[in-house]
CSV table of C-alpha atoms in Angstrom, one decimal:
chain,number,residue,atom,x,y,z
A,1,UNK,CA,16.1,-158.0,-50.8
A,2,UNK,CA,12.7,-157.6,-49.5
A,3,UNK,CA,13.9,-159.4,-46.1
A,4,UNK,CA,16.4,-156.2,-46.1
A,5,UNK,CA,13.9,-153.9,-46.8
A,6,UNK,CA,11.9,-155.3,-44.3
A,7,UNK,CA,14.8,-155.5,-41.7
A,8,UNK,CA,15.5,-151.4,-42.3
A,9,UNK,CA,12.0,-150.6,-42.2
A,10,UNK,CA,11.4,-152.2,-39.1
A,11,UNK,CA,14.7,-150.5,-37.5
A,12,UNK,CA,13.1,-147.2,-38.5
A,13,UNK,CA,9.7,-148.3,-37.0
A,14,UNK,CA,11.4,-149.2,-33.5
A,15,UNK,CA,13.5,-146.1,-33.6
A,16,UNK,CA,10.0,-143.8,-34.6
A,17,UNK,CA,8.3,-146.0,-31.9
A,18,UNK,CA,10.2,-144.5,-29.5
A,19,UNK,CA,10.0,-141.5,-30.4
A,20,UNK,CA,6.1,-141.5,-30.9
A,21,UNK,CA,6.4,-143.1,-27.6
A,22,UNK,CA,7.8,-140.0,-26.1
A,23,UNK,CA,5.7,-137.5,-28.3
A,24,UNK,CA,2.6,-139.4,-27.4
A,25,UNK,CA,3.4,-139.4,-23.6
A,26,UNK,CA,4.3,-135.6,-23.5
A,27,UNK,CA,1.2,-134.7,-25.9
A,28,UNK,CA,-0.9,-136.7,-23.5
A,29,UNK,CA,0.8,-134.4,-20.6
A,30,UNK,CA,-0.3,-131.3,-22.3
A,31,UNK,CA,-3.3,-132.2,-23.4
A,32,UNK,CA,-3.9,-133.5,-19.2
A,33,UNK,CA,-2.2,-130.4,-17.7
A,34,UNK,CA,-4.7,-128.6,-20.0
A,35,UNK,CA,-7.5,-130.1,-18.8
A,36,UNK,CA,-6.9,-129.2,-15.3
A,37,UNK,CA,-6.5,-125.4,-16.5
A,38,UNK,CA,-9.6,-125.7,-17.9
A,39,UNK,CA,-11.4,-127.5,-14.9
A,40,UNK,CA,-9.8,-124.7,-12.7
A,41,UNK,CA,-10.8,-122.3,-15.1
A,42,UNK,CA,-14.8,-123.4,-15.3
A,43,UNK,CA,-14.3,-124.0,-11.2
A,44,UNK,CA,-12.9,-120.0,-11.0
A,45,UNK,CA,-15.5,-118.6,-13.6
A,46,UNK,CA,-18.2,-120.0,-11.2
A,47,UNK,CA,-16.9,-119.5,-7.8
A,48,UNK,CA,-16.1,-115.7,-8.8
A,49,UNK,CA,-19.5,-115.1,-10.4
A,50,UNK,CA,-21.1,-116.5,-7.3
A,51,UNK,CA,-18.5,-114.5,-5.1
A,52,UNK,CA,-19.9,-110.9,-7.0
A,53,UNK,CA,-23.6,-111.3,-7.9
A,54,UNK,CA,-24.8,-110.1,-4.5
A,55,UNK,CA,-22.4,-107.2,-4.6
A,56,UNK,CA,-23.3,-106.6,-8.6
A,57,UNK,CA,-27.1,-106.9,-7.8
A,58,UNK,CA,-26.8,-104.2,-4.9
A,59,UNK,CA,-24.6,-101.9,-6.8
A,60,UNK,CA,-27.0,-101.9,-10.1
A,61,UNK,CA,-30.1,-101.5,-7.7
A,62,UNK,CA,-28.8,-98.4,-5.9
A,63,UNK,CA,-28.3,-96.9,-9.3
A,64,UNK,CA,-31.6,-98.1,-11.2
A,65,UNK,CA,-33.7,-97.0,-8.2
A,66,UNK,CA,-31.7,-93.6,-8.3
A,67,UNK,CA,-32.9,-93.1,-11.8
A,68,UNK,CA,-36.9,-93.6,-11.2
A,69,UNK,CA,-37.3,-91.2,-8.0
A,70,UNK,CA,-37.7,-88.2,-9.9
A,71,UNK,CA,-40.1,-89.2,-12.5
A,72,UNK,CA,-41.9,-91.8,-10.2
A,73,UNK,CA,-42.6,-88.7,-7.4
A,74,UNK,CA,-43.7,-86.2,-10.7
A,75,UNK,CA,-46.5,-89.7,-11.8
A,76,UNK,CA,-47.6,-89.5,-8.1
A,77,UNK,CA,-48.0,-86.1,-8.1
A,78,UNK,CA,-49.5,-85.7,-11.2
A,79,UNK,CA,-52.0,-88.7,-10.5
A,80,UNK,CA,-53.0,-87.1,-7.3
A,81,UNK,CA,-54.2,-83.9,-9.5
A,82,UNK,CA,-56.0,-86.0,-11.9
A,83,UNK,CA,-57.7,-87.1,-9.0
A,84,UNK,CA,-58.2,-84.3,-7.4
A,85,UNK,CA,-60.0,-82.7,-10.6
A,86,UNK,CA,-62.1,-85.3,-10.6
A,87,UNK,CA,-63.6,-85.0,-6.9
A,88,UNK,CA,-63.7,-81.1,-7.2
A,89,UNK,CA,-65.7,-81.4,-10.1
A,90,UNK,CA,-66.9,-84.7,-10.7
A,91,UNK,CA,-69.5,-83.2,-13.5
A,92,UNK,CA,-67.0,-82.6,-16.2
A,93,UNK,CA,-64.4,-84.4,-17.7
A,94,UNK,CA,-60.4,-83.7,-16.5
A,95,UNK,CA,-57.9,-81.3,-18.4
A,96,UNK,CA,-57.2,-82.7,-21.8
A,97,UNK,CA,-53.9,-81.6,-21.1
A,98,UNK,CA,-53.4,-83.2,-17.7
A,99,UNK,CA,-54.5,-86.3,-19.4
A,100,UNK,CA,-51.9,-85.3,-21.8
A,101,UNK,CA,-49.4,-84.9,-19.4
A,102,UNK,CA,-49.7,-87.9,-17.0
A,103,UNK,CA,-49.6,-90.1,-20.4
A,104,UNK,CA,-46.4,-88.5,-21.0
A,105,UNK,CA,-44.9,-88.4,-17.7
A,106,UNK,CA,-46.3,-92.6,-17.9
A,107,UNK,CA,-44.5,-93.1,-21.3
A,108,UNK,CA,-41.4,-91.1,-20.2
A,109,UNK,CA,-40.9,-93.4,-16.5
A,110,UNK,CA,-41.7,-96.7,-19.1
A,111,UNK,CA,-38.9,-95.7,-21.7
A,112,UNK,CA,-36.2,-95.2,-18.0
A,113,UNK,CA,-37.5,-98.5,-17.0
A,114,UNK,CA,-37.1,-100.3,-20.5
A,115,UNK,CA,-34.0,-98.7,-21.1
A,116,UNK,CA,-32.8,-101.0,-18.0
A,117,UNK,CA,-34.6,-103.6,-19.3
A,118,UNK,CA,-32.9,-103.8,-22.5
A,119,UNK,CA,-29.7,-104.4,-21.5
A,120,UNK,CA,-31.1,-107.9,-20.2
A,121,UNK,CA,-31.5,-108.8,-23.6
A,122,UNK,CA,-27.9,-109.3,-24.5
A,123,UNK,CA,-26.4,-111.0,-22.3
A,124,UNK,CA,-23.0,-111.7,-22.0
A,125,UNK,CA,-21.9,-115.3,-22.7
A,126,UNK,CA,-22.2,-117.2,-19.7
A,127,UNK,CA,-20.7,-120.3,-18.2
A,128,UNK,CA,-21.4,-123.1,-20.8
A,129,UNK,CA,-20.2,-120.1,-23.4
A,130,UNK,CA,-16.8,-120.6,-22.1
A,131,UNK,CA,-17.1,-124.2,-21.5
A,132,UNK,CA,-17.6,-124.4,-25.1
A,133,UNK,CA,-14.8,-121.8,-26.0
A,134,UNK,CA,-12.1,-123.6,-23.8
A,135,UNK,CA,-13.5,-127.2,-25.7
A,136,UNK,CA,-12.7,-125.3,-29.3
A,137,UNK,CA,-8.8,-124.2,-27.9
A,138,UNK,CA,-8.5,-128.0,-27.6
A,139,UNK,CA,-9.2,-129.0,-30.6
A,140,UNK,CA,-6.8,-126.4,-32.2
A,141,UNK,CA,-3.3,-128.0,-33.4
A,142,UNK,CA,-0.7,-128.6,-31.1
A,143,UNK,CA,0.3,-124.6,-30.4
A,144,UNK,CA,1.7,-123.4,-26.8
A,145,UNK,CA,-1.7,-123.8,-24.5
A,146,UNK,CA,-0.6,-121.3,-22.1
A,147,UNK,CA,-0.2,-119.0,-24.8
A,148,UNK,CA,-3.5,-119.8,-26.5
A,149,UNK,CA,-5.1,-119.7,-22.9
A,150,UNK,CA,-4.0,-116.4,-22.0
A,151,UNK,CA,-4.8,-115.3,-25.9
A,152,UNK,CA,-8.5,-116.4,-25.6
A,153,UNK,CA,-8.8,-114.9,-21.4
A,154,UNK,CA,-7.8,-111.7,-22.7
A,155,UNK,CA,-9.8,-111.9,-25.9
A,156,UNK,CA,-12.7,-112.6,-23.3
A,157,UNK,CA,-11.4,-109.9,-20.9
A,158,UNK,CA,-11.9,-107.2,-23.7
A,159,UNK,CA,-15.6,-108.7,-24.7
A,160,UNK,CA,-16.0,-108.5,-21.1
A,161,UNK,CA,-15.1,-105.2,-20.1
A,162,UNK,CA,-16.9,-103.8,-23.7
A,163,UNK,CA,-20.0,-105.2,-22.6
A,164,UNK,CA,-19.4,-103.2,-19.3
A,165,UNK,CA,-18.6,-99.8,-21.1
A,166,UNK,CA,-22.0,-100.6,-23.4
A,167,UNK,CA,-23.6,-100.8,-20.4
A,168,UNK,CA,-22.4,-97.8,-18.7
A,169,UNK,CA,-23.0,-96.2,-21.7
A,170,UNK,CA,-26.2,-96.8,-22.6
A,171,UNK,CA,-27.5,-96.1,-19.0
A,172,UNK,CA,-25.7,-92.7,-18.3
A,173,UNK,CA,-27.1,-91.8,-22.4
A,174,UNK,CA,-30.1,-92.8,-21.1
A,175,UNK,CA,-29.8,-91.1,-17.7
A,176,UNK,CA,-28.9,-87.9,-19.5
A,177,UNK,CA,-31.9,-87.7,-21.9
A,178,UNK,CA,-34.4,-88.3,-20.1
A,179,UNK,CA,-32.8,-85.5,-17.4
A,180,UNK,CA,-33.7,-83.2,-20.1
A,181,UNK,CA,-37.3,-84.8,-21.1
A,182,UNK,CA,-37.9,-85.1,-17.1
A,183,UNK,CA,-37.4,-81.0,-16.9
A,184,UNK,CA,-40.1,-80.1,-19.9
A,185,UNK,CA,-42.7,-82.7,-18.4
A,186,UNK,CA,-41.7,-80.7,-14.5
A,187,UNK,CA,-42.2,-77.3,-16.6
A,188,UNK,CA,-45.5,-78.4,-17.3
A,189,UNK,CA,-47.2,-79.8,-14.3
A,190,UNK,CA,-45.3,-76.8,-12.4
A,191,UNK,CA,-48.1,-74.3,-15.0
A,192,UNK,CA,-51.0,-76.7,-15.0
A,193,UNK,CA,-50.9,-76.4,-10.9
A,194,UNK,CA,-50.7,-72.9,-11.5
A,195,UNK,CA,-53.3,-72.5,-14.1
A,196,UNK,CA,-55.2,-74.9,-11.7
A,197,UNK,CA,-54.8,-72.5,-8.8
A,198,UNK,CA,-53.0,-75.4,-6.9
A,199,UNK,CA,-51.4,-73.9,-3.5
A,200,UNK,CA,-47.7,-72.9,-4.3
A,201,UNK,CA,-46.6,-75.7,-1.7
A,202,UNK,CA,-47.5,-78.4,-4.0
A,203,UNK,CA,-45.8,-76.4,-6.6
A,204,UNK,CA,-42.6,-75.6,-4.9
A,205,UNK,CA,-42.7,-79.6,-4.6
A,206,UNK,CA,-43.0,-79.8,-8.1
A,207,UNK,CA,-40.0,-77.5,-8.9
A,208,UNK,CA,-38.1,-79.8,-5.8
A,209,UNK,CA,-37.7,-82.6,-8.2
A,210,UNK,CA,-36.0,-80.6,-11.2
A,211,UNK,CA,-33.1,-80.8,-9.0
A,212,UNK,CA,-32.8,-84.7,-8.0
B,1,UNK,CA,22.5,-135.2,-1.9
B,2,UNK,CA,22.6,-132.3,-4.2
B,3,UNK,CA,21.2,-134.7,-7.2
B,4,UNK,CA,18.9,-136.5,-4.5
B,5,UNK,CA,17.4,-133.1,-3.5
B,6,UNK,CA,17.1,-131.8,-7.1
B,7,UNK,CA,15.3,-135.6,-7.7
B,8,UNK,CA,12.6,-134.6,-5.0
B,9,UNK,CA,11.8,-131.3,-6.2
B,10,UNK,CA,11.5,-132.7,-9.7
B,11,UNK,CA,9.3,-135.2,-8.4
B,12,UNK,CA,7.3,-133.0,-6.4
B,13,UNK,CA,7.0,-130.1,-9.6
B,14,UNK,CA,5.5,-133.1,-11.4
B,15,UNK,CA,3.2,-134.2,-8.5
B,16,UNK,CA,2.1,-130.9,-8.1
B,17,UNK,CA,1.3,-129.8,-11.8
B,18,UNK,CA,-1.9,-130.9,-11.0
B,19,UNK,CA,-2.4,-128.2,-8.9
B,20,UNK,CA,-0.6,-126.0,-10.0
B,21,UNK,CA,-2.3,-125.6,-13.4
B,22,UNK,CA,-5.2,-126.6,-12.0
B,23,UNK,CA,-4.7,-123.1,-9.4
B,24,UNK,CA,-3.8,-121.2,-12.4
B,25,UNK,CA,-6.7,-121.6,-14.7
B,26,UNK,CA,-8.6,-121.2,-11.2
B,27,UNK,CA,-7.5,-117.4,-10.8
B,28,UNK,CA,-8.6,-116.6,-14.8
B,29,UNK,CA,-11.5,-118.6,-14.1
B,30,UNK,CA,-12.5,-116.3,-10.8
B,31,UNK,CA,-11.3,-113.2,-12.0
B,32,UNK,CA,-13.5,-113.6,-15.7
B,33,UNK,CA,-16.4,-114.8,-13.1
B,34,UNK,CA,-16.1,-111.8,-11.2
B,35,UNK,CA,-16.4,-109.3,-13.8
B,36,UNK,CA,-19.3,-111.6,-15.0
B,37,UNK,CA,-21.5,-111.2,-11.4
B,38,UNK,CA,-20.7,-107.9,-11.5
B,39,UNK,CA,-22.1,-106.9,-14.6
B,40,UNK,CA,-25.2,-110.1,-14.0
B,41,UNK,CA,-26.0,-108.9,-11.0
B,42,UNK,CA,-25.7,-105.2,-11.9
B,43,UNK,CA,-28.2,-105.2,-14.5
B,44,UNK,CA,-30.9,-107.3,-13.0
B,45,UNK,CA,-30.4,-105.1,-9.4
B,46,UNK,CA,-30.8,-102.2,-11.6
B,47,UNK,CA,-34.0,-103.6,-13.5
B,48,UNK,CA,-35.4,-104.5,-9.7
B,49,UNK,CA,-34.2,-101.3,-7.8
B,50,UNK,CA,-35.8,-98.9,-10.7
B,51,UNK,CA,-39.4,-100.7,-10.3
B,52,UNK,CA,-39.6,-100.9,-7.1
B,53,UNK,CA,-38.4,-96.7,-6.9
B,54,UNK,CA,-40.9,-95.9,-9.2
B,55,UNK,CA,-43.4,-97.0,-6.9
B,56,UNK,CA,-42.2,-96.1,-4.5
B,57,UNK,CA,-41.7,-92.5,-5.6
B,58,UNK,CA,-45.2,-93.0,-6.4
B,59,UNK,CA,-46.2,-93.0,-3.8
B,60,UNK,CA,-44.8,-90.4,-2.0
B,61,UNK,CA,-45.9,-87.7,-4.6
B,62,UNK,CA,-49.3,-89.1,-4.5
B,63,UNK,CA,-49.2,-88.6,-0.8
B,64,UNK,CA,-47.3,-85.3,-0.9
B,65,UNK,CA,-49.2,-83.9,-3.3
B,66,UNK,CA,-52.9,-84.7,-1.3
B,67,UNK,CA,-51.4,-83.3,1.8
B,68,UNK,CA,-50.6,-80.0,-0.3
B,69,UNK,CA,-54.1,-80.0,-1.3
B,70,UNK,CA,-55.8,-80.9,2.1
B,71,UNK,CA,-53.9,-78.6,4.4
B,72,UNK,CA,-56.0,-75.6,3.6
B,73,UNK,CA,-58.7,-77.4,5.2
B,74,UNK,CA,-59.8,-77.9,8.7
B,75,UNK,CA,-63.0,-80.3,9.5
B,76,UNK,CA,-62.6,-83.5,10.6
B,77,UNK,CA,-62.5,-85.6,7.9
B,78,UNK,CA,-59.7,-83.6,6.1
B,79,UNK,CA,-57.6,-84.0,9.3
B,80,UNK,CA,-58.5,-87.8,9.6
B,81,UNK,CA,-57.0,-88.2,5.7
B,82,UNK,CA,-53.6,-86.0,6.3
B,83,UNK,CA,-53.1,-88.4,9.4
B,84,UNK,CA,-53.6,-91.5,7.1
B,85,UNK,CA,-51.6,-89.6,4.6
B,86,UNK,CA,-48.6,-88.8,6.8
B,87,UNK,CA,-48.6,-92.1,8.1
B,88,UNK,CA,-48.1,-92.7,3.9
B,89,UNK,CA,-45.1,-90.4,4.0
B,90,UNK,CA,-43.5,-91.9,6.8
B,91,UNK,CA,-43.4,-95.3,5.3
B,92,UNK,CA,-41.9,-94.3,2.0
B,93,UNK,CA,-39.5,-91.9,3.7
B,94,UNK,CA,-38.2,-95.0,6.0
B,95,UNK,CA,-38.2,-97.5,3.3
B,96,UNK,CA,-34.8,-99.3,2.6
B,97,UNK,CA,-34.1,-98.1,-1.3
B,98,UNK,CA,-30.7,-97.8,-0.1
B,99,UNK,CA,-30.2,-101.7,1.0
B,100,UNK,CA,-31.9,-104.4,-1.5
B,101,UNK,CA,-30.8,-106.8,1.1
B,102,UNK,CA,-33.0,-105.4,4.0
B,103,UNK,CA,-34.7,-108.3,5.6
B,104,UNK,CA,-37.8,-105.7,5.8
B,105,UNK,CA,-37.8,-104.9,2.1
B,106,UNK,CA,-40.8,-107.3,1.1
B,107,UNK,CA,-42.8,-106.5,4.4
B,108,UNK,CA,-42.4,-103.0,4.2
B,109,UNK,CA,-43.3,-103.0,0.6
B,110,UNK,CA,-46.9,-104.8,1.4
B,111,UNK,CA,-47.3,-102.5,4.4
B,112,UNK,CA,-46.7,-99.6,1.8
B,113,UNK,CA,-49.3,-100.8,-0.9
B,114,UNK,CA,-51.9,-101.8,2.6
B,115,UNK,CA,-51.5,-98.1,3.2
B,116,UNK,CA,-51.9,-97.0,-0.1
B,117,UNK,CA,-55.4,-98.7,-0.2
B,118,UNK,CA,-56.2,-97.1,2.5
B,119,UNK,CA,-55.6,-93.7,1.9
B,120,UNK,CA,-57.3,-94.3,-1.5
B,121,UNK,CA,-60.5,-95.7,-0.1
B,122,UNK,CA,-60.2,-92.4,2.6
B,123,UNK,CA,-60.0,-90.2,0.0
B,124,UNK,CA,-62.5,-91.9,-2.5
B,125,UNK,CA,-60.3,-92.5,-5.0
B,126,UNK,CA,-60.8,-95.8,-6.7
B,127,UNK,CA,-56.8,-98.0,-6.0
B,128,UNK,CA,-57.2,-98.6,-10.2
B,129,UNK,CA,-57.8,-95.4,-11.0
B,130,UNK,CA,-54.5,-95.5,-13.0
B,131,UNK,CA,-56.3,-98.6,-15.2
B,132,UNK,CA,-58.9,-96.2,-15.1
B,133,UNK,CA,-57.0,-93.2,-17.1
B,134,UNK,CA,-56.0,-95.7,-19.3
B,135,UNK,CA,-59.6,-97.0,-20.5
B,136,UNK,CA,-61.1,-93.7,-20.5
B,137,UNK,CA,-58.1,-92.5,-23.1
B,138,UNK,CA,-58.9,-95.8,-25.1
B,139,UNK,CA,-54.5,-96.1,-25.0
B,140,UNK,CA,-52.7,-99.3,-24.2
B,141,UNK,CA,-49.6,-99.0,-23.1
């Protein structure tokens, strides 16, 4: 009985054989014509970063070097005072309050410059990020990969293009606040030149940069 | 020759698959890579392009604000500082803020600071002074 047992048994193994054979050979397919997405994917993620970082770098350095003009010409002008005080009367000490205010006008150009700086600190994930997240779609069971790829791309997409609306964001937020912190610290140099009889040239300067 | 043909192409479709995924994870790839340069290079343009303006900017109301003060007066030495002090102007007015990939950016930045000096030693102002605000308020920033 056993030889019967062992007769059937090994009928069902060829027959499963084959059919392993064939599941084997088309998983292997899958699991190759994966790879090559993923190869083509790493290969596109790099040759498109490369392609745009120029263009990226010139776009956000036009814009950050928009944002410093104003308070960078009010330090200058502000500095030049403080110096000026000194040399017209070198035997006392400077206006507290221009002391004050070019500390102020220093702190305020810092917190522009940080704000730019900050967004350094996050980064988005970068190329061995994705390496890694295209590695954890293999491992996942068996599943439709070209489903699962374009799940994940746009899951990436959205992080992607969040990160970008943070970004904008935080620097028009930032842009937009220190508009209004830039105008009070303009206010007062515009009445310590007066108060310092300054000639109303360099003030008309002054007032220039409330509107840049 | 219909089945032959049909053969081919099914031959080809399984020679190209290669390439053909291989092309098609390429264009997610590039377009994911894109957006990713964009927003890399944006941030550390905009980190670079707003230091180098503030100086800039500096500058030019440092020198703005001295010529203001220094018109009312006529001797010689006065003039001999508003020429060094326009020749400060001039430079920050031409400097490429506009283009981060001037070839002139870097020598035009060191001829900036050169004339900076300059003007500062002209006018007796010390080129630290700034450090020197600093230590006399006994604040570190």
């Amino acid at each position: 009985m056993s030889w019967v047992k062992a007769a059937s048994f090994n009928g069902e193994d060829v027959f499963d054989e084959n059919a392993d054979d064939l599941y084997l050979q088309s998983k292997e397919w899958a699991s190759n014509m994966k790879k090559r997405i993923k190869d083509g994917y790493v290969d596109g993620v790099n040759a498109g970063e490369e392609a745009s970082l120029q263009m990226g770098f010139n776009m956000g350095f036009r814009e950050g070097a928009a944002q410093t003009v104003a308070v960078g010409r009010l330090r200058g002008i502000v500095s030049a005072v403080w110096c000026w005080c000194q040399i017209q009367h070198p035997e006392k000490p400077a206006p507290s309050h221009l002391i004050d205010l070019l500390q102020q006008v220093t702190q305020h150009e810092e917190g522009i410059i940080d704000g730019i700086r900050k967004t350094l600190e996050n980064p988005p994930p970068s190329v061995s990020d994705v390496s890694e997240s295209m590695e954890d779609l293999e491992v996942k069971p068996a599943g439709c990969e070209e489903t699962d790829c374009c799940r994940s791309e746009q899951k990436m997409d959205l992080d992607g293009s969040h990160n970008q609306q943070n970004l904008r964001c935080e620097s028009s937020c930032a842009a937009s606040g220190s508009a209004e912190g830039l105008d009070l610290l303009v206010q007062r140099c515009m009445d310590l030149a007066s108060e310092l009889e300054l000639p109303q040239e360099l003030i008309n300067r002054i007032e220039e940069l409330r509107n840049m | 020759m219909a089945g032959q043909q049909g053969a081919e192409d099914l031959f080809d479709s399984i020679l190209f698959a290669d390439e053909r995924f291989r092309g098609e994870g390429y264009q997610e790839g590039f377009q994911r890579g894109t957006q990713r340069g964009l927003h890399n290079g944006w941030r550390h343009g905009a980190s670079h392009g707003a230091k180098l303006s503030s100086e800039i900017s500096f500058y030019y109301g440092f020198a703005i604000s001295w010529k203001c003060l220094l018109e009312r007066q006529s001797d010689d030495r006065s003039r001999k500082r508003l020429k060094a002090l326009e020749a400060l102007l001039n430079l920050t007015q031409k400097f490429p803020l506009d283009d981060p990939q001037s070839v002139k950016l870097q020598e035009d930045t060191e001829k900036l600071r050169a004339k900076f000096r300059q003007v500062c030693s002209m006018l007796n102002v010390p080129t630290d002074f700034k450090d020197y605000i600093r230590t006399a308020e006994g604040t570190s920033f």
